[in-house]
Amino acid sequence: MEQRLARWRATACTSAARDSAVYALDAVTGAPAWKRELGQRVTTGFAVIGRSICFATADSVIHRLDTRTGATVRDLMAGEMLAQRPAVLGDSLIYFRRLPVADLRRS
């Protein structure tokens, strides 16, 4: 039975509101799995793509981390600080930018 559980064991990831780290817990035992210090506050929720999580930090970087190890899969510059969780469509990551009011009024 333990082998079957180990095969399906998942990782839960979280970050405190004013923290610059992402924490992962073993979803079965609740034991800490890893901690990843980013140096910047996490500004969005997490989006899951396969075995990785995506989120943004205050320095306008979208991070993609491996959920098993916390290792960087890829980092992307967003160009501005994001406040909403990225969305996932298949294997694609989608994020929305806020347009200045002046841009919204243009025809």
Coordinates of C-alpha atoms in Angstrom, one line a residue:
M1 CA 0.0 0.0 0.0
E2 CA 2.8 2.5 0.9
Q3 CA 4.4 1.9 -2.6
R4 CA 1.1 2.8 -4.2
L5 CA 0.8 6.0 -2.2
A6 CA 4.4 7.0 -3.0
R7 CA 3.6 6.7 -6.7
W8 CA 0.7 9.1 -6.4
R9 CA 2.2 11.4 -3.9
A10 CA 1.8 15.0 -4.8
T11 CA 3.4 18.3 -3.7
A12 CA 1.4 21.3 -2.4
C13 CA 3.1 24.7 -2.9
T14 CA 2.4 28.0 -1.1
S15 CA 3.8 31.4 -0.3
A16 CA 3.1 33.8 2.5
A17 CA 1.6 37.1 1.6
R18 CA 4.7 39.2 2.4
D19 CA 7.3 36.5 1.8
S20 CA 9.9 36.1 -1.0
A21 CA 10.0 32.3 -0.8
V22 CA 7.8 29.5 -2.2
Y23 CA 7.3 26.5 0.1
A24 CA 6.4 23.0 -1.0
L25 CA 4.8 20.4 1.3
D26 CA 4.3 16.7 0.8
A27 CA 0.6 16.5 0.2
V28 CA 0.3 13.2 2.0
T29 CA 2.4 13.8 5.2
G30 CA 2.5 17.6 5.3
A31 CA 6.2 17.4 5.8
P32 CA 8.3 20.2 4.2
A33 CA 9.5 19.1 0.7
W34 CA 11.6 22.1 -0.3
K35 CA 11.8 25.9 0.0
R36 CA 12.8 28.3 -2.8
E37 CA 14.0 31.8 -1.9
L38 CA 13.3 34.2 -4.8
G39 CA 14.5 37.5 -3.4
Q40 CA 11.3 39.2 -4.4
R41 CA 7.7 39.0 -3.0
V42 CA 5.3 36.6 -4.8
T43 CA 2.5 38.8 -6.3
T44 CA 0.2 36.2 -7.9
G45 CA -1.4 32.8 -7.2
F46 CA 0.0 29.6 -8.7
A47 CA -0.9 28.1 -12.1
V48 CA 0.0 24.4 -12.7
I49 CA 1.4 23.2 -15.9
G50 CA 2.2 19.5 -15.8
R51 CA 4.7 18.9 -13.0
S52 CA 5.5 22.6 -12.6
I53 CA 4.0 25.8 -11.1
C54 CA 4.0 29.2 -12.6
F55 CA 3.6 32.5 -10.7
A56 CA 5.0 36.1 -10.8
T57 CA 7.1 38.1 -8.4
A58 CA 7.3 41.9 -7.7
D59 CA 10.3 42.3 -10.1
S60 CA 8.0 41.4 -13.1
V61 CA 9.4 37.9 -13.5
I62 CA 7.1 34.9 -14.3
H63 CA 8.7 31.9 -12.7
R64 CA 8.2 28.3 -13.6
L65 CA 9.4 25.8 -11.0
D66 CA 9.5 22.0 -10.9
T67 CA 7.1 20.9 -8.2
R68 CA 9.2 18.0 -7.2
T69 CA 12.5 19.9 -6.6
G70 CA 11.8 23.6 -6.7
A71 CA 14.4 24.0 -9.5
T72 CA 13.8 26.6 -12.2
V73 CA 12.3 25.3 -15.4
R74 CA 12.1 28.8 -17.0
D75 CA 11.9 32.5 -16.1
L76 CA 10.3 35.1 -18.3
M77 CA 10.3 38.9 -18.0
A78 CA 6.7 40.1 -18.0
G79 CA 7.6 43.8 -18.4
E80 CA 5.4 44.9 -15.5
M81 CA 4.4 43.6 -12.1
L82 CA 1.5 41.1 -12.3
A83 CA -1.1 40.9 -9.7
Q84 CA -3.3 38.1 -11.2
R85 CA -2.5 34.4 -11.4
P86 CA -1.4 33.3 -14.9
A87 CA -3.9 31.1 -16.7
V88 CA -3.1 27.9 -18.5
L89 CA -4.4 26.8 -21.9
G90 CA -3.0 23.4 -22.8
D91 CA 0.8 23.9 -22.6
S92 CA 0.6 27.7 -22.9
L93 CA 0.7 30.2 -20.1
I94 CA -1.5 33.3 -20.5
Y95 CA -1.3 36.5 -18.4
F96 CA -3.2 39.7 -18.7
R97 CA -1.7 43.2 -18.6
R98 CA -3.6 46.2 -17.3
L99 CA -3.9 48.9 -19.9
P100 CA -3.7 52.6 -18.9
V101 CA -7.1 54.3 -19.1
A102 CA -5.8 56.4 -22.0
D103 CA -5.1 53.3 -24.0
L104 CA -8.6 52.0 -23.4
R105 CA -10.1 55.2 -24.8
R106 CA -8.3 55.0 -28.1
S107 CA -10.3 53.9 -31.1

